[in-house]
Amino acid sequence: QDVYVNCYVPSGAPANSLFTVLYTSSSGLPTTPSGSYGYLNSDSSGTVLTQYNSTGAVNAVSKGATGLWKAWLPGLGLSGNAGNLQVTAVDAKKGARCKVSDWSPGTAGQTIVVACYDASNAPYDSEWTLSYSYLRAVHGPAFAPRSFGYLWYNGSLPPL
């Protein structure tokens, strides 16, 4: 799998910047059901291009207003905010960013609102990926790792 990474400053200009890349592809159900893991890749219209759910259920996406989608990951996680969500814009033509705009966990699954923006911070319809993990490694064996961590930072960042 080839992965091309482009980094931009908020104004949209290209920038040399630190970044991380994680590529995952899963198939089949885990032999030892511990934790939860799911991902999906949606195009800008809300069509699911690829998806995986460790319960065997099918993840879904519905399109909202410009730059908004609702993702449904049935059977994953808990009824409280637990686990890790990651959303990334996929757009080779235009600098874009996506984020988790809202997260509604429930016993039946996870509902996530994804919001994407262009370089001028206007809502933008972009392809995107989303991954969710709870008590489960996103790579390696299908059982809980010996140690792992989650970070949810909801504070302000210094200017670039």
PDB file of C-alpha atoms in Angstrom:
ATOM      1  CA  GLN A   1       0.000   0.000   0.000  1.00  0.00           C
ATOM      2  CA  ASP A   2       1.410   3.402  -0.967  1.00  0.00           C
ATOM      3  CA  VAL A   3       0.594   6.276   1.369  1.00  0.00           C
ATOM      4  CA  TYR A   4       1.293   9.862   0.319  1.00  0.00           C
ATOM      5  CA  VAL A   5       1.368  12.496   3.053  1.00  0.00           C
ATOM      6  CA  ASN A   6       1.028  16.237   2.462  1.00  0.00           C
ATOM      7  CA  CYS A   7       1.262  18.658   5.395  1.00  0.00           C
ATOM      8  CA  TYR A   8      -0.052  22.221   5.387  1.00  0.00           C
ATOM      9  CA  VAL A   9      -0.133  25.227   7.686  1.00  0.00           C
ATOM     10  CA  PRO A  10      -3.617  26.598   8.488  1.00  0.00           C
ATOM     11  CA  SER A  11      -3.421  29.079   5.574  1.00  0.00           C
ATOM     12  CA  GLY A  12      -3.130  26.151   3.163  1.00  0.00           C
ATOM     13  CA  ALA A  13       0.550  26.542   2.263  1.00  0.00           C
ATOM     14  CA  PRO A  14       2.649  23.353   2.181  1.00  0.00           C
ATOM     15  CA  ALA A  15       4.795  22.811   5.279  1.00  0.00           C
ATOM     16  CA  ASN A  16       7.587  20.529   6.395  1.00  0.00           C
ATOM     17  CA  SER A  17       6.002  19.026   9.481  1.00  0.00           C
ATOM     18  CA  LEU A  18       6.217  16.010  11.730  1.00  0.00           C
ATOM     19  CA  PHE A  19       3.519  13.405  11.109  1.00  0.00           C
ATOM     20  CA  THR A  20       2.615   9.815  11.860  1.00  0.00           C
ATOM     21  CA  VAL A  21       1.172   7.158   9.584  1.00  0.00           C
ATOM     22  CA  LEU A  22      -0.673   4.015  10.573  1.00  0.00           C
ATOM     23  CA  TYR A  23      -2.070   1.714   7.909  1.00  0.00           C
ATOM     24  CA  THR A  24      -4.317  -1.150   8.948  1.00  0.00           C
ATOM     25  CA  SER A  25      -6.338  -3.710   7.086  1.00  0.00           C
ATOM     26  CA  SER A  26      -8.334  -6.383   8.893  1.00  0.00           C
ATOM     27  CA  SER A  27     -10.373  -9.358   7.820  1.00  0.00           C
ATOM     28  CA  GLY A  28     -12.146 -12.078   9.714  1.00  0.00           C
ATOM     29  CA  LEU A  29     -13.233 -12.004  13.319  1.00  0.00           C
ATOM     30  CA  PRO A  30     -10.797 -12.200  16.233  1.00  0.00           C
ATOM     31  CA  THR A  31     -10.399 -15.654  17.754  1.00  0.00           C
ATOM     32  CA  THR A  32     -10.364 -14.172  21.256  1.00  0.00           C
ATOM     33  CA  PRO A  33     -13.000 -11.438  21.519  1.00  0.00           C
ATOM     34  CA  SER A  34     -11.328  -8.862  23.738  1.00  0.00           C
ATOM     35  CA  GLY A  35     -11.817  -5.170  23.185  1.00  0.00           C
ATOM     36  CA  SER A  36     -13.298  -3.516  20.126  1.00  0.00           C
ATOM     37  CA  TYR A  37     -11.854  -2.333  16.840  1.00  0.00           C
ATOM     38  CA  GLY A  38     -13.444  -0.866  13.749  1.00  0.00           C
ATOM     39  CA  TYR A  39     -12.604   1.381  10.862  1.00  0.00           C
ATOM     40  CA  LEU A  40     -14.169   2.774   7.762  1.00  0.00           C
ATOM     41  CA  ASN A  41     -13.172   4.786   4.719  1.00  0.00           C
ATOM     42  CA  SER A  42     -15.898   7.005   3.255  1.00  0.00           C
ATOM     43  CA  ASP A  43     -15.896   9.026   0.069  1.00  0.00           C
ATOM     44  CA  SER A  44     -17.205  12.593   0.078  1.00  0.00           C
ATOM     45  CA  SER A  45     -20.766  11.463  -0.731  1.00  0.00           C
ATOM     46  CA  GLY A  46     -20.932   9.127   2.282  1.00  0.00           C
ATOM     47  CA  THR A  47     -20.388   5.886   0.370  1.00  0.00           C
ATOM     48  CA  VAL A  48     -18.373   3.421   2.453  1.00  0.00           C
ATOM     49  CA  LEU A  49     -15.320   2.358   0.431  1.00  0.00           C
ATOM     50  CA  THR A  50     -13.869  -0.083   2.983  1.00  0.00           C
ATOM     51  CA  GLN A  51     -14.830  -1.026   6.518  1.00  0.00           C
ATOM     52  CA  TYR A  52     -14.126  -3.498   9.298  1.00  0.00           C
ATOM     53  CA  ASN A  53     -15.885  -4.236  12.582  1.00  0.00           C
ATOM     54  CA  SER A  54     -14.464  -6.734  15.094  1.00  0.00           C
ATOM     55  CA  THR A  55     -18.012  -7.907  15.962  1.00  0.00           C
ATOM     56  CA  GLY A  56     -18.732  -8.830  12.347  1.00  0.00           C
ATOM     57  CA  ALA A  57     -21.374  -6.091  12.046  1.00  0.00           C
ATOM     58  CA  VAL A  58     -21.375  -3.655   9.118  1.00  0.00           C
ATOM     59  CA  ASN A  59     -20.383  -0.026   9.770  1.00  0.00           C
ATOM     60  CA  ALA A  60     -22.419   2.670   8.033  1.00  0.00           C
ATOM     61  CA  VAL A  61     -22.218   6.354   7.058  1.00  0.00           C
ATOM     62  CA  SER A  62     -24.900   8.922   6.262  1.00  0.00           C
ATOM     63  CA  LYS A  63     -24.162  12.268   4.593  1.00  0.00           C
ATOM     64  CA  GLY A  64     -25.325  15.514   6.163  1.00  0.00           C
ATOM     65  CA  ALA A  65     -24.681  19.130   5.192  1.00  0.00           C
ATOM     66  CA  THR A  66     -21.462  20.145   3.444  1.00  0.00           C
ATOM     67  CA  GLY A  67     -18.505  18.735   5.371  1.00  0.00           C
ATOM     68  CA  LEU A  68     -20.617  16.612   7.767  1.00  0.00           C
ATOM     69  CA  TRP A  69     -21.227  12.868   8.033  1.00  0.00           C
ATOM     70  CA  LYS A  70     -22.617  10.557  10.701  1.00  0.00           C
ATOM     71  CA  ALA A  71     -20.788   7.249  11.168  1.00  0.00           C
ATOM     72  CA  TRP A  72     -22.319   4.256  12.939  1.00  0.00           C
ATOM     73  CA  LEU A  73     -20.109   1.493  14.384  1.00  0.00           C
ATOM     74  CA  PRO A  74     -22.570  -1.102  15.740  1.00  0.00           C
ATOM     75  CA  GLY A  75     -21.630  -3.359  18.620  1.00  0.00           C
ATOM     76  CA  LEU A  76     -18.347  -1.626  19.449  1.00  0.00           C
ATOM     77  CA  GLY A  77     -17.294  -0.118  22.767  1.00  0.00           C
ATOM     78  CA  LEU A  78     -19.201   0.852  25.865  1.00  0.00           C
ATOM     79  CA  SER A  79     -21.978   3.273  26.770  1.00  0.00           C
ATOM     80  CA  GLY A  80     -19.461   5.831  28.083  1.00  0.00           C
ATOM     81  CA  ASN A  81     -16.658   7.761  26.415  1.00  0.00           C
ATOM     82  CA  ALA A  82     -14.024   5.042  26.352  1.00  0.00           C
ATOM     83  CA  GLY A  83     -11.566   4.130  23.656  1.00  0.00           C
ATOM     84  CA  ASN A  84      -9.877   6.085  20.925  1.00  0.00           C
ATOM     85  CA  LEU A  85     -11.242   7.707  17.771  1.00  0.00           C
ATOM     86  CA  GLN A  86      -9.067   8.959  14.923  1.00  0.00           C
ATOM     87  CA  VAL A  87     -10.336  10.758  11.809  1.00  0.00           C
ATOM     88  CA  THR A  88      -8.176  11.788   8.856  1.00  0.00           C
ATOM     89  CA  ALA A  89      -8.960  13.656   5.637  1.00  0.00           C
ATOM     90  CA  VAL A  90      -8.001  11.893   2.406  1.00  0.00           C
ATOM     91  CA  ASP A  91      -7.671  14.455  -0.382  1.00  0.00           C
ATOM     92  CA  ALA A  92      -4.698  14.555  -2.748  1.00  0.00           C
ATOM     93  CA  LYS A  93      -5.889  17.707  -4.545  1.00  0.00           C
ATOM     94  CA  LYS A  94      -6.691  20.113  -1.729  1.00  0.00           C
ATOM     95  CA  GLY A  95      -5.447  20.593   1.817  1.00  0.00           C
ATOM     96  CA  ALA A  96      -8.199  19.393   4.145  1.00  0.00           C
ATOM     97  CA  ARG A  97      -8.615  18.335   7.743  1.00  0.00           C
ATOM     98  CA  CYS A  98     -11.284  16.294   9.452  1.00  0.00           C
ATOM     99  CA  LYS A  99     -12.166  15.907  13.100  1.00  0.00           C
ATOM    100  CA  VAL A 100     -14.593  14.219  15.452  1.00  0.00           C
ATOM    101  CA  SER A 101     -17.314  16.841  15.844  1.00  0.00           C
ATOM    102  CA  ASP A 102     -19.544  14.769  18.128  1.00  0.00           C
ATOM    103  CA  TRP A 103     -19.326  11.347  19.740  1.00  0.00           C
ATOM    104  CA  SER A 104     -22.339   9.514  21.179  1.00  0.00           C
ATOM    105  CA  PRO A 105     -21.322   6.184  22.696  1.00  0.00           C
ATOM    106  CA  GLY A 106     -24.023   3.673  23.521  1.00  0.00           C
ATOM    107  CA  THR A 107     -24.453   0.033  24.457  1.00  0.00           C
ATOM    108  CA  ALA A 108     -25.535  -0.704  20.862  1.00  0.00           C
ATOM    109  CA  GLY A 109     -22.468   0.974  19.338  1.00  0.00           C
ATOM    110  CA  GLN A 110     -20.678   4.219  18.615  1.00  0.00           C
ATOM    111  CA  THR A 111     -22.204   7.162  16.718  1.00  0.00           C
ATOM    112  CA  ILE A 112     -19.645   9.674  15.478  1.00  0.00           C
ATOM    113  CA  VAL A 113     -20.179  12.945  13.623  1.00  0.00           C
ATOM    114  CA  VAL A 114     -17.245  13.695  11.319  1.00  0.00           C
ATOM    115  CA  ALA A 115     -16.614  17.293  10.212  1.00  0.00           C
ATOM    116  CA  CYS A 116     -14.152  18.222   7.444  1.00  0.00           C
ATOM    117  CA  TYR A 117     -12.785  21.636   6.478  1.00  0.00           C
ATOM    118  CA  ASP A 118     -10.641  23.121   3.723  1.00  0.00           C
ATOM    119  CA  ALA A 119      -7.595  25.349   4.283  1.00  0.00           C
ATOM    120  CA  SER A 120      -9.787  28.436   4.804  1.00  0.00           C
ATOM    121  CA  ASN A 121     -11.713  26.563   7.544  1.00  0.00           C
ATOM    122  CA  ALA A 122     -14.864  26.326   5.410  1.00  0.00           C
ATOM    123  CA  PRO A 123     -16.874  23.077   5.579  1.00  0.00           C
ATOM    124  CA  TYR A 124     -15.593  20.800   2.821  1.00  0.00           C
ATOM    125  CA  ASP A 125     -16.694  17.476   1.344  1.00  0.00           C
ATOM    126  CA  SER A 126     -13.611  15.251   1.445  1.00  0.00           C
ATOM    127  CA  GLU A 127     -12.938  11.548   1.501  1.00  0.00           C
ATOM    128  CA  TRP A 128     -11.968  10.489   5.048  1.00  0.00           C
ATOM    129  CA  THR A 129     -11.032   7.573   7.271  1.00  0.00           C
ATOM    130  CA  LEU A 130     -12.149   6.839  10.825  1.00  0.00           C
ATOM    131  CA  SER A 131     -10.848   4.263  13.276  1.00  0.00           C
ATOM    132  CA  TYR A 132     -12.078   3.293  16.739  1.00  0.00           C
ATOM    133  CA  SER A 133     -10.327   1.067  19.250  1.00  0.00           C
ATOM    134  CA  TYR A 134     -11.104   0.107  22.824  1.00  0.00           C
ATOM    135  CA  LEU A 135      -8.857  -2.221  24.857  1.00  0.00           C
ATOM    136  CA  ARG A 136      -7.448  -3.564  21.625  1.00  0.00           C
ATOM    137  CA  ALA A 137      -4.253  -2.990  19.678  1.00  0.00           C
ATOM    138  CA  VAL A 138      -4.738  -1.512  16.218  1.00  0.00           C
ATOM    139  CA  HIS A 139      -1.868  -3.635  14.938  1.00  0.00           C
ATOM    140  CA  GLY A 140      -0.340  -6.950  15.829  1.00  0.00           C
ATOM    141  CA  PRO A 141      -2.127  -9.905  17.410  1.00  0.00           C
ATOM    142  CA  ALA A 142      -5.878 -10.008  17.979  1.00  0.00           C
ATOM    143  CA  PHE A 143      -5.634  -9.904  21.753  1.00  0.00           C
ATOM    144  CA  ALA A 144      -5.165  -7.064  24.182  1.00  0.00           C
ATOM    145  CA  PRO A 145      -1.570  -5.789  24.343  1.00  0.00           C
ATOM    146  CA  ARG A 146       0.334  -5.814  27.611  1.00  0.00           C
ATOM    147  CA  SER A 147       0.316  -2.024  27.712  1.00  0.00           C
ATOM    148  CA  PHE A 148      -1.210   0.766  25.662  1.00  0.00           C
ATOM    149  CA  GLY A 149      -2.552   4.250  26.186  1.00  0.00           C
ATOM    150  CA  TYR A 150      -5.139   6.734  25.040  1.00  0.00           C
ATOM    151  CA  LEU A 151      -4.931  10.515  25.103  1.00  0.00           C
ATOM    152  CA  TRP A 152      -7.835  12.901  24.713  1.00  0.00           C
ATOM    153  CA  TYR A 153      -6.558  16.483  24.699  1.00  0.00           C
ATOM    154  CA  ASN A 154      -9.295  19.081  24.579  1.00  0.00           C
ATOM    155  CA  GLY A 155      -7.263  22.177  25.400  1.00  0.00           C
ATOM    156  CA  SER A 156      -5.921  25.011  23.308  1.00  0.00           C
ATOM    157  CA  LEU A 157      -2.793  24.732  21.210  1.00  0.00           C
ATOM    158  CA  PRO A 158      -0.056  27.344  20.798  1.00  0.00           C
ATOM    159  CA  PRO A 159      -0.005  29.206  17.451  1.00  0.00           C
ATOM    160  CA  LEU A 160       2.086  27.716  14.646  1.00  0.00           C
TER     161      LEU A 160
END
